[in-house]
Coordinates of C-alpha atoms in Angstrom, one line a residue:
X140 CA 119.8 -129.3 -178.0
X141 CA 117.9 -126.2 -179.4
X142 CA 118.8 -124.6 -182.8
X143 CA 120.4 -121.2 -183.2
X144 CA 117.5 -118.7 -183.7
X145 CA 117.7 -117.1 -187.1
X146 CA 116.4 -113.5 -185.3
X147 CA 119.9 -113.6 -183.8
X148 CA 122.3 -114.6 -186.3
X149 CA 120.8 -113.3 -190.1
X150 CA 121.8 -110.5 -191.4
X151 CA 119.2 -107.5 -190.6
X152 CA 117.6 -106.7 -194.6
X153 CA 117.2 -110.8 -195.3
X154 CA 115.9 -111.1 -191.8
X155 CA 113.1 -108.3 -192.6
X156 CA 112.3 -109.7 -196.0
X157 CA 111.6 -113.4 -194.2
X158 CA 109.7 -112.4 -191.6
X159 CA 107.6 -109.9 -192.5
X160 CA 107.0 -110.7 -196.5
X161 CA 104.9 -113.6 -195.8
X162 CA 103.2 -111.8 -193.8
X163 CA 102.7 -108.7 -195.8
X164 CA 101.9 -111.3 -198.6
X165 CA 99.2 -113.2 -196.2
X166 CA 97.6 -109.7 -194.9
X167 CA 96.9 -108.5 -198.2
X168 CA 94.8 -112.0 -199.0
X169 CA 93.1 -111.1 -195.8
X170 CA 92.5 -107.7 -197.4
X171 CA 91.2 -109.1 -200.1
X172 CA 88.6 -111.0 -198.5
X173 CA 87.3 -108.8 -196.4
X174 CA 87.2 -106.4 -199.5
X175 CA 85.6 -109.3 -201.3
X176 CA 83.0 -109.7 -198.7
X177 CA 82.0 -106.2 -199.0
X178 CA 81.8 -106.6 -202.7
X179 CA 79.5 -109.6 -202.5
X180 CA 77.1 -108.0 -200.1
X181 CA 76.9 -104.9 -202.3
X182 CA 75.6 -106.4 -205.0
X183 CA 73.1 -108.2 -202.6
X184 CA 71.7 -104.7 -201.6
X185 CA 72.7 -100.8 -200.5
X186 CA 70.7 -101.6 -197.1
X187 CA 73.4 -105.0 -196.5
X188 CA 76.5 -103.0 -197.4
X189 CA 74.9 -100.1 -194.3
X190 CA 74.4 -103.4 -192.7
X191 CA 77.8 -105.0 -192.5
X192 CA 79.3 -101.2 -192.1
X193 CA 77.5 -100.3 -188.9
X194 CA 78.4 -104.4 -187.0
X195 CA 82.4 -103.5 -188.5
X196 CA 83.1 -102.0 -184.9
X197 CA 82.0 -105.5 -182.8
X198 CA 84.0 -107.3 -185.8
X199 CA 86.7 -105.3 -185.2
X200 CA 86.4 -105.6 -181.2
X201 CA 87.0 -109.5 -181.8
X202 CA 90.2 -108.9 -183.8
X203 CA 91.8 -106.4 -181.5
X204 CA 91.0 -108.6 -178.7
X205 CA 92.9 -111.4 -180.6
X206 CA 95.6 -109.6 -181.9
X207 CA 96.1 -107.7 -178.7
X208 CA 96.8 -111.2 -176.8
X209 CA 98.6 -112.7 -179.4
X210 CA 101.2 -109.4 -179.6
X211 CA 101.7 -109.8 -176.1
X212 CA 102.2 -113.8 -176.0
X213 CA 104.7 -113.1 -179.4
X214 CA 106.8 -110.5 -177.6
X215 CA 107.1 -112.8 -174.2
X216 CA 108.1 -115.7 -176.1
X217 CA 110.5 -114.3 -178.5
X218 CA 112.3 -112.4 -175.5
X219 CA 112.5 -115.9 -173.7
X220 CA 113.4 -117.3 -176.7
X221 CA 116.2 -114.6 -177.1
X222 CA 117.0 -115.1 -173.4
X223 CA 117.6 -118.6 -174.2
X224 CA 114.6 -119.7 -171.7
X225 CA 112.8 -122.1 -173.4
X226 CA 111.2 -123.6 -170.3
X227 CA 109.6 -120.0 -169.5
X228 CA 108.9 -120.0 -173.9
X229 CA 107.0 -122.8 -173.8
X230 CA 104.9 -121.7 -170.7
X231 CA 104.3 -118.4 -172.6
X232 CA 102.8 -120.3 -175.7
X233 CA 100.7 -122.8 -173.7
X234 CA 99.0 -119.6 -171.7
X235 CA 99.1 -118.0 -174.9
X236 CA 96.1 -121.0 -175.9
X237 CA 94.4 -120.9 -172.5
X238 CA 94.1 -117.1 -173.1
X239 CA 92.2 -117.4 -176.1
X240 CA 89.9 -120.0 -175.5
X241 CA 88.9 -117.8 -172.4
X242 CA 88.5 -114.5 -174.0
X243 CA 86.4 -116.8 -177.1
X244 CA 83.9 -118.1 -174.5
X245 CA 83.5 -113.9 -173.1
X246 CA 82.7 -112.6 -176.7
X247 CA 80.3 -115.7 -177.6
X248 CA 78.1 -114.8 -174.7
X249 CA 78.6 -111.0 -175.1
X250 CA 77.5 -111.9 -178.9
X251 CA 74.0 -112.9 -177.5
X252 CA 73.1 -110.7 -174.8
X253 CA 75.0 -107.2 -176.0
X254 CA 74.7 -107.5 -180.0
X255 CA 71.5 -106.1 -181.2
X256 CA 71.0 -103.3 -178.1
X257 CA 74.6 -102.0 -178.7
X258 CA 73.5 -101.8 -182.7
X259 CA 70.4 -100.1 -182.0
X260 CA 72.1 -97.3 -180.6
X261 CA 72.9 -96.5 -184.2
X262 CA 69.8 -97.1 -186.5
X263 CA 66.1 -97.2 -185.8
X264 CA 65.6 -98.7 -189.1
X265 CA 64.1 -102.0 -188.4
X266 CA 65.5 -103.8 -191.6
X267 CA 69.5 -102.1 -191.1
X268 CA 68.8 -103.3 -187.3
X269 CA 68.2 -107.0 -188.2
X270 CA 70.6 -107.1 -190.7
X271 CA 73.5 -105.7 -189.1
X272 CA 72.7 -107.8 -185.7
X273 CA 72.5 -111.0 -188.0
X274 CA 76.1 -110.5 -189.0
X275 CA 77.3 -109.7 -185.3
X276 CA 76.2 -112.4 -183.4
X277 CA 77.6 -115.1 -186.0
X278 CA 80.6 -113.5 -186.1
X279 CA 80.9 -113.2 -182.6
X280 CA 79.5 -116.4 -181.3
X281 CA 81.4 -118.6 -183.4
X282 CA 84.5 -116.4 -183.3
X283 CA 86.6 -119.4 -181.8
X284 CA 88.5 -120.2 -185.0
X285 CA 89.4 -116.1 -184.5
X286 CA 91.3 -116.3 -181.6
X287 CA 93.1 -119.4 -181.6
X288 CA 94.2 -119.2 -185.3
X289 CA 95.6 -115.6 -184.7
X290 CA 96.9 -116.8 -181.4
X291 CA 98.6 -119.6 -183.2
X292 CA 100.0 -117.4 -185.9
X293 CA 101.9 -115.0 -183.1
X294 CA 103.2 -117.9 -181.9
X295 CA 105.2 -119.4 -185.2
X296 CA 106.4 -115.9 -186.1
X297 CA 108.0 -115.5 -182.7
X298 CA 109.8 -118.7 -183.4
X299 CA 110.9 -117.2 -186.4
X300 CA 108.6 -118.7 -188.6
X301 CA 106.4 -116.3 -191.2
X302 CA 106.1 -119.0 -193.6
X303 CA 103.3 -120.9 -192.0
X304 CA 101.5 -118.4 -191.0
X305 CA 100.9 -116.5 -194.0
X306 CA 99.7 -120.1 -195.4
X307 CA 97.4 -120.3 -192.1
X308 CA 96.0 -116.9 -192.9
X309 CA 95.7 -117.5 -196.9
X310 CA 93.9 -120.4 -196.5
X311 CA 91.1 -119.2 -194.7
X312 CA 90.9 -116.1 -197.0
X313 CA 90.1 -118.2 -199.8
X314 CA 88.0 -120.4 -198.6
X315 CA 85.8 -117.4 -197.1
X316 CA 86.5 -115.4 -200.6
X317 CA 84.9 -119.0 -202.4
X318 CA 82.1 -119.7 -199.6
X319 CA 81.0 -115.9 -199.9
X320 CA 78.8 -116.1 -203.1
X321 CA 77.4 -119.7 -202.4
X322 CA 76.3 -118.1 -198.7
X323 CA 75.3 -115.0 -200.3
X324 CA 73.1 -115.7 -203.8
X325 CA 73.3 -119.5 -203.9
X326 CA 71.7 -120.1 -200.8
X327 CA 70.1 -116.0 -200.6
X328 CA 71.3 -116.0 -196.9
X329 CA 72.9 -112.4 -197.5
X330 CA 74.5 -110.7 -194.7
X331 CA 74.2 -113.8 -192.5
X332 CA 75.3 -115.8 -195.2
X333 CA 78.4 -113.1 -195.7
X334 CA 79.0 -114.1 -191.7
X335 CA 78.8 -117.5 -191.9
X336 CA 81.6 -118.0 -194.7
X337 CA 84.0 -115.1 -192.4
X338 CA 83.8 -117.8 -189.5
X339 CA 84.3 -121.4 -191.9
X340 CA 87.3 -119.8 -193.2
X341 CA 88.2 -118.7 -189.4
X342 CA 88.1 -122.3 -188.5
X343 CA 89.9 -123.7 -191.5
X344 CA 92.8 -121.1 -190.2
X345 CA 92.6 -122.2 -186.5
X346 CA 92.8 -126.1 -187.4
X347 CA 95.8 -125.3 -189.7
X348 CA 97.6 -122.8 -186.8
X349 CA 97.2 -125.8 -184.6
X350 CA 98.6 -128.4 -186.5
X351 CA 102.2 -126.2 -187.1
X352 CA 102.1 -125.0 -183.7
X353 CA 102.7 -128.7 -182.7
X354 CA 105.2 -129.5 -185.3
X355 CA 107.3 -126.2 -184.4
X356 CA 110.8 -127.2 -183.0
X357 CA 111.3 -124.2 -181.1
X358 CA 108.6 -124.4 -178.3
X359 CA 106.2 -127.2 -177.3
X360 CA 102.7 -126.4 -176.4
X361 CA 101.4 -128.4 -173.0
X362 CA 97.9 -127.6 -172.7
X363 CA 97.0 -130.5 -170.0
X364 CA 99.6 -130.2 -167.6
X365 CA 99.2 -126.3 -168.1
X366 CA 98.8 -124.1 -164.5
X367 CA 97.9 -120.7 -165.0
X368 CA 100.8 -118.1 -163.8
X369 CA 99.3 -115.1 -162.6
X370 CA 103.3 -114.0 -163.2
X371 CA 103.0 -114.9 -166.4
X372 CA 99.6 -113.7 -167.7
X373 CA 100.6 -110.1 -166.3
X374 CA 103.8 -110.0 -168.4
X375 CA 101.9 -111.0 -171.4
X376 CA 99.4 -108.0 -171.1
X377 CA 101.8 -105.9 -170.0
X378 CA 102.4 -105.5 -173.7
X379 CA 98.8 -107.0 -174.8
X380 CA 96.4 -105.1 -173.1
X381 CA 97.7 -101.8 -174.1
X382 CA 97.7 -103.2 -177.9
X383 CA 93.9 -104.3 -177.1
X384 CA 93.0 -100.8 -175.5
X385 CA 94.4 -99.3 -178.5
X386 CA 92.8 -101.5 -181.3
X387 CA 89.8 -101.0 -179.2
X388 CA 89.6 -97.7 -179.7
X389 CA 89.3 -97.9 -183.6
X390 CA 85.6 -100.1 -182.5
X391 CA 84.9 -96.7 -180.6
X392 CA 86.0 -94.2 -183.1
X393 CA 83.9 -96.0 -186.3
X394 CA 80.7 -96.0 -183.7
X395 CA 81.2 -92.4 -183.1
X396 CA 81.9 -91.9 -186.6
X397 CA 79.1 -93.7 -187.9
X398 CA 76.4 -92.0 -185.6
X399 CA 78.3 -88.5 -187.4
X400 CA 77.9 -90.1 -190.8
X401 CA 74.3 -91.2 -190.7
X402 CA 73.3 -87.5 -190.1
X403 CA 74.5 -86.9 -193.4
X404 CA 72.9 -90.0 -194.8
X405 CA 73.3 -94.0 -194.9
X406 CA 75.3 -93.2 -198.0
X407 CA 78.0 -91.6 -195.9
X408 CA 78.3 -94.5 -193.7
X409 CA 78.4 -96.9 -196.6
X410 CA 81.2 -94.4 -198.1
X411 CA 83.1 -94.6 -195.4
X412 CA 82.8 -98.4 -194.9
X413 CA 83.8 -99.1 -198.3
X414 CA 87.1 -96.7 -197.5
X415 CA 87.9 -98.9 -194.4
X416 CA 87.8 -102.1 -196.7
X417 CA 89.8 -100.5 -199.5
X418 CA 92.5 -98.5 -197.1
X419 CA 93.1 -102.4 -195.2
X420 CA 94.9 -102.9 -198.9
X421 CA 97.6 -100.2 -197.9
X422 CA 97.6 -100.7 -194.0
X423 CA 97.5 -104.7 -194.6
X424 CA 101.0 -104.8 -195.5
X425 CA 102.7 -102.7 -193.4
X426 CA 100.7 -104.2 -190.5
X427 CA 102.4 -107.4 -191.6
X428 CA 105.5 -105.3 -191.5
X429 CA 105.1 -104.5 -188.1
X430 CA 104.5 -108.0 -187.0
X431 CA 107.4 -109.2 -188.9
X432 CA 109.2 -106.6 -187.2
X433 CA 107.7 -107.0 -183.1
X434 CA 109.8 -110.3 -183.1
X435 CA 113.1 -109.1 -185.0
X436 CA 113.5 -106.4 -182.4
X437 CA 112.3 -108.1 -179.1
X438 CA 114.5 -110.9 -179.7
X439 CA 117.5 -108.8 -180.5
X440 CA 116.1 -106.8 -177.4
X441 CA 116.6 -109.5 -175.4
X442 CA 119.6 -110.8 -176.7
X443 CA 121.1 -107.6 -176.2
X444 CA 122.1 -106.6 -179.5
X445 CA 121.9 -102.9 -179.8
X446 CA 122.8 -102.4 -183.4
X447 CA 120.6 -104.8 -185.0
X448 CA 117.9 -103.5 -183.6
X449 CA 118.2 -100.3 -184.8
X450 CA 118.7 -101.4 -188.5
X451 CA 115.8 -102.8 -188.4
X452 CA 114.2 -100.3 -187.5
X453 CA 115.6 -97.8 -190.3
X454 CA 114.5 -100.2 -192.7
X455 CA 111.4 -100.8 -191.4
X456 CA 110.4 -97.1 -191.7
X457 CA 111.5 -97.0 -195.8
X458 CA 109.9 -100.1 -196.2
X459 CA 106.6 -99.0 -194.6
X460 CA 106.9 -95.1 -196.2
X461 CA 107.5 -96.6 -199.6
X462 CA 104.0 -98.8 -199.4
X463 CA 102.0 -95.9 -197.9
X464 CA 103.4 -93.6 -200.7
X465 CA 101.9 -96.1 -203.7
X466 CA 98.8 -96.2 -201.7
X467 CA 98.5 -92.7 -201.7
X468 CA 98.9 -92.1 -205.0
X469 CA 96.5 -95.2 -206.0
X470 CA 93.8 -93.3 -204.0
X471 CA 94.6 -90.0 -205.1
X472 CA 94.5 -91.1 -209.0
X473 CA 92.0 -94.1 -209.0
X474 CA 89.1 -93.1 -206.9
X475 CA 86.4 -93.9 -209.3
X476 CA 88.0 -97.2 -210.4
X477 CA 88.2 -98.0 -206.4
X478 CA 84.5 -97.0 -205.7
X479 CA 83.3 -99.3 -209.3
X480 CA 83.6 -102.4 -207.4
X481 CA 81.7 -101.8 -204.9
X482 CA 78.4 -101.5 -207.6
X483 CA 78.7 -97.7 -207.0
X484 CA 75.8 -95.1 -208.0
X485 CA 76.0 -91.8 -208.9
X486 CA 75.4 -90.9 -204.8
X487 CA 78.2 -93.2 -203.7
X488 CA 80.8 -91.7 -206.5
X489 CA 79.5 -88.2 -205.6
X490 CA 80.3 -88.4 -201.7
X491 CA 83.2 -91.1 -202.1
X492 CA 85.7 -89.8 -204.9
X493 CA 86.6 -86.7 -202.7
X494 CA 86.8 -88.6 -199.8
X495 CA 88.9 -91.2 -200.8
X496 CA 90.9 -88.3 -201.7
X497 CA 90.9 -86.2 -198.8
X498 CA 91.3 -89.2 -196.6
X499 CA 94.9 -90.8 -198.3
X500 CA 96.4 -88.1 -197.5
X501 CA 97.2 -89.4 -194.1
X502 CA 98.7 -92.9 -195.5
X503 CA 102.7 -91.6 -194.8
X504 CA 102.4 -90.4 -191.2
X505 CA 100.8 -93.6 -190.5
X506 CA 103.5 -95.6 -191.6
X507 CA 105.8 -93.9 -188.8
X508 CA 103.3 -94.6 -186.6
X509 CA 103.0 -98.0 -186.9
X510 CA 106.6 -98.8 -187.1
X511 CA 107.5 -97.0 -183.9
X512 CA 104.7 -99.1 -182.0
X513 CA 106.7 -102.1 -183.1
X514 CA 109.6 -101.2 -181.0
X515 CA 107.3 -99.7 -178.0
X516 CA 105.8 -103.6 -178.3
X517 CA 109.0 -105.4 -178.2
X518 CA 110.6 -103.4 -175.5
X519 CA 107.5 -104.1 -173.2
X520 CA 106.3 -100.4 -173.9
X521 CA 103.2 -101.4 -175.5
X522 CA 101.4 -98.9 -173.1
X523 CA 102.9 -95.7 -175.2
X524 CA 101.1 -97.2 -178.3
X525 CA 97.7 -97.3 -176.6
X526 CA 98.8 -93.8 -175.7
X527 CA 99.4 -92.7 -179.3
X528 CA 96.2 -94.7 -180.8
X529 CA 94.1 -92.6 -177.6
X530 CA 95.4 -89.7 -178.7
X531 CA 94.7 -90.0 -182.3
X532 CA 91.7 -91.4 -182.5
X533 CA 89.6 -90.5 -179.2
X534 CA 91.2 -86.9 -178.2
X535 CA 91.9 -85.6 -181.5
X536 CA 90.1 -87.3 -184.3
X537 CA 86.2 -87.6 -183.0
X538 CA 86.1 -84.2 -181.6
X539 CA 87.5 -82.7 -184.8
X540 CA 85.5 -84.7 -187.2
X541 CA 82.2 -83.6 -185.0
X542 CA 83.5 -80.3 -185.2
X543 CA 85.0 -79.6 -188.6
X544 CA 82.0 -81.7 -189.8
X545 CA 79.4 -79.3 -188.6
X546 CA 81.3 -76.4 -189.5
X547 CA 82.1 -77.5 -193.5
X548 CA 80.2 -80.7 -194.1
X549 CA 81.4 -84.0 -194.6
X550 CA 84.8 -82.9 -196.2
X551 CA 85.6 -81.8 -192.8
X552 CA 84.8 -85.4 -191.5
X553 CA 87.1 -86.5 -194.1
X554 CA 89.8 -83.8 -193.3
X555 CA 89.9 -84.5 -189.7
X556 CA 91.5 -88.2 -190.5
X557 CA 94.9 -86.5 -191.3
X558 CA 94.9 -83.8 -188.6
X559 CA 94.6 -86.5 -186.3
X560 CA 97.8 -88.8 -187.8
X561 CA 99.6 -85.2 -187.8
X562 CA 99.2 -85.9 -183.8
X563 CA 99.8 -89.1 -183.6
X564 CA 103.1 -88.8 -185.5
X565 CA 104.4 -85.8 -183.2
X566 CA 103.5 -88.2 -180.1
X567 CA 104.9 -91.2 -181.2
X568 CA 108.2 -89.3 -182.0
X569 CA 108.3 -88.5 -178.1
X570 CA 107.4 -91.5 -177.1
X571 CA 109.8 -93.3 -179.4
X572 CA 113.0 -90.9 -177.9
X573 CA 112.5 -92.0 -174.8
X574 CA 112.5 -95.7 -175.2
X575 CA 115.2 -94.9 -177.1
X576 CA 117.7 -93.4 -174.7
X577 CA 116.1 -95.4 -172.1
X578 CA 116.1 -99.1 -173.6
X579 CA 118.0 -99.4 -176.8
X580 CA 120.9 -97.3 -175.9
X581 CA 122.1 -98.9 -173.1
X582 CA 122.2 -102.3 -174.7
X583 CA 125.7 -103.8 -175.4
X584 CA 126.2 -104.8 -179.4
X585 CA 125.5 -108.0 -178.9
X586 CA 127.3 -111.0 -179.7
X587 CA 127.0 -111.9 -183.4
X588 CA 126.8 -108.4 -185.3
X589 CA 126.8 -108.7 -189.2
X590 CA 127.7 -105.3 -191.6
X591 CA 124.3 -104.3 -193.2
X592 CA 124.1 -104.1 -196.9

């Protein structure tokens, strides 16, 4: 006899706190390695920090690929899970696994034949070439550990459970924040040694997800008697595909900003991926928000329970404002301090202190952003957040920073960031209004409705 699902029964702040604070908590350890990793490699050399900058977009690729399916399995499962279908649930979460190990094998061969030409469209310079090809291709042929512990993660939290995850996601962070130096100085591997300890602590992750995925009581993962559903697969990027399209198109924007930077100098590309390590401190957390919050609201969605979705939402959006705020303010105040750890020169301070500046300033329409794609994920609308990250990034933000860049500099690079979340703000509200009227209003109140506190 299956449990009552806490999503559906707890009362709406408590529920918020439990599934999204692990996460936030687990997201900010991932920050911190990958801030740690590009702290390490700086003090390697200037030319490894260019390096790792310039192969960030076929990192990123992997991740959006692997978040993208995993969004789309969590939001299947916890609406079959809301629907009381646990049959269809456990279906969802074995495809789920067969989804990643197939998208794992396309990157690992795509890592070999695409890696170092796709680079080379960004740098002649033979040493930032070898280097930054080095960290691709180990990132991306052993990226298995990638998929399946993220795949695994999405899985738990759409159960209801944040708890394991954030200890599946911690773990790997610190072993990959403890491997980095040994890789790095002990052994003078440098960038590739950089790579090498991103993927162990991948696979300690994916052999931990694993384990808790087959001690979870709410669905049971059956990968040999598993058939395919084309059905199935469809629903599932229904909602993923436009969440890889739109992660995607971040791997896009830093190439196109990066072939803008380097006309300035390599010191502008370096600036700018030191800011995309340090910004994943204040965009960490409320992405954890938002995956605390995809599950909340497509269970209730499915359940039919109007009202609590709605609270969650309201306090998603103060919850998510409030940490963009204190970033803001860290980035406005701190610049210097930020930049230090990076083993900053008088060059880097000189092009990153304004930036940094310039660039927080889009932090708070963010956060409305990001918690209105929640409910465009959890509602099966995941295509109006590809919409809203197209918009931003592609229409708005590469044309602007190529143009405000050669009319003012690289202040106007900087500057374009926010005019582009101005955007993305106005058409996520319209988005948003329509999903509104159209899915949550209609919904009933739902069974089990608790006053919110």
């Amino acid at each position: 006899m299956q449990k009552e699902n806490i999503m559906g029964t707890a009362k709406i702040p408590n529920l918020i706190m439990r599934m999204s604070l692990p996460m936030m908590l687990s997201m900010l350890v991932q920050a911190l390695y990958n801030v740690v990793d590009s702290i390490f490699v700086a003090r390697y050399s200037a030319d490894a920090l260019t390096a790792v900058s310039l192969a960030f977009p076929l990192q990123n690729l992997i991740i959006a690929f692997a978040v993208g399916t995993g969004v789309g399995v969590n939001s299947v499962l916890a609406r079959r899970l809301g629907e009381k279908r646990h049959e269809d649930a456990d279906k969802a979460a074995s495809t789920g696994i067969f989804l990643a190990l197939v998208t794992y094998v396309v990157f690992a061969l795509a890592g070999l034949a695409l890696a170092k030409p796709f680079l080379a469209m960004f740098t002649s310079d033979a040493t930032l070439l070898d280097l930054s090809t080095q960290y691709a291709m180990i990132c991306m042929c052993f990226s298995l550990g990638c998929f399946v512990d993220i795949m695994g993660e999405r899985i738990l939290q759409a159960t209801g459970d944040s708890f394991h995850p954030m200890i599946i996601q911690g773990a790997g962070a610190i072993t990959n924040i403890i491997l980095d130096p040994i890789f790095i100085f002990t052994f003078d591997m440098g960038v590739a040694g950089a790579a090498i300890a991103t993927v162990i602590g991948q696979w300690v992750s994916m052999f931990l997800a694993i384990y808790w995925v087959r001690k979870n009581s709410y669905v049971h993962v059956r990968m040999r008697r598993l058939k395919p559903s084309a059905r199935l697969i469809r629903d599932i990027y229904a909602v993923g595909a436009p969440t890889i399209v739109m992660n995607s198109v971040s791997t896009v924007l830093v190439s196109a900003l990066n072939g803008i930077l380097i006309r300035f100098s390599n010191m502008a590309v370096s600036v700018f991926g030191v800011y995309y390590k340090l910004q994943s401190f204040v965009f960490m957390p409320v992405f954890g928000l938002n995956n605390g919050l995809i599950p909340i609201l497509a269970f209730n969605y499915g359940a039919m329970s109007r009202k609590r979705m709605t609270s969650a939402m309201k306090y998603g959006i103060v919850i998510a404002v409030a940490i963009m705020l204190l970033g803001t303010l860290i980035f406005q105040l701190c610049p210097s301090l930020l930049l230090s750890f990076f083993n900053a020169d008088e060059s880097m301070y000189e092009i990153g202190i304004p930036a940094l500046r310039v660039l927080s300033i889009c932090f708070v329409p963010a956060a409305f952003s990001i918690v209105m794609s929640a409910a465009f994920q959890a509602t099966g609308y995941g295509i109006f957040s590809m919409l809203v990250s197209v918009i931003r990034q592609l229409i708005i933000l590469c044309p602007c920073a190529y143009l405000l860049g050669a009319l003012i500099g690289l202040s106007g690079v900087w500057l374009s960031f926010t005019v582009a979340e101005v955007f993305g703000l106005a058409s996520a509200s319209v988005f948003f209004l329509y999903v509104y009227r159209k899915k949550i209003v209609p919904l009933s109140q739902g069974v089990q409705e608790y006053s919110e506190s």
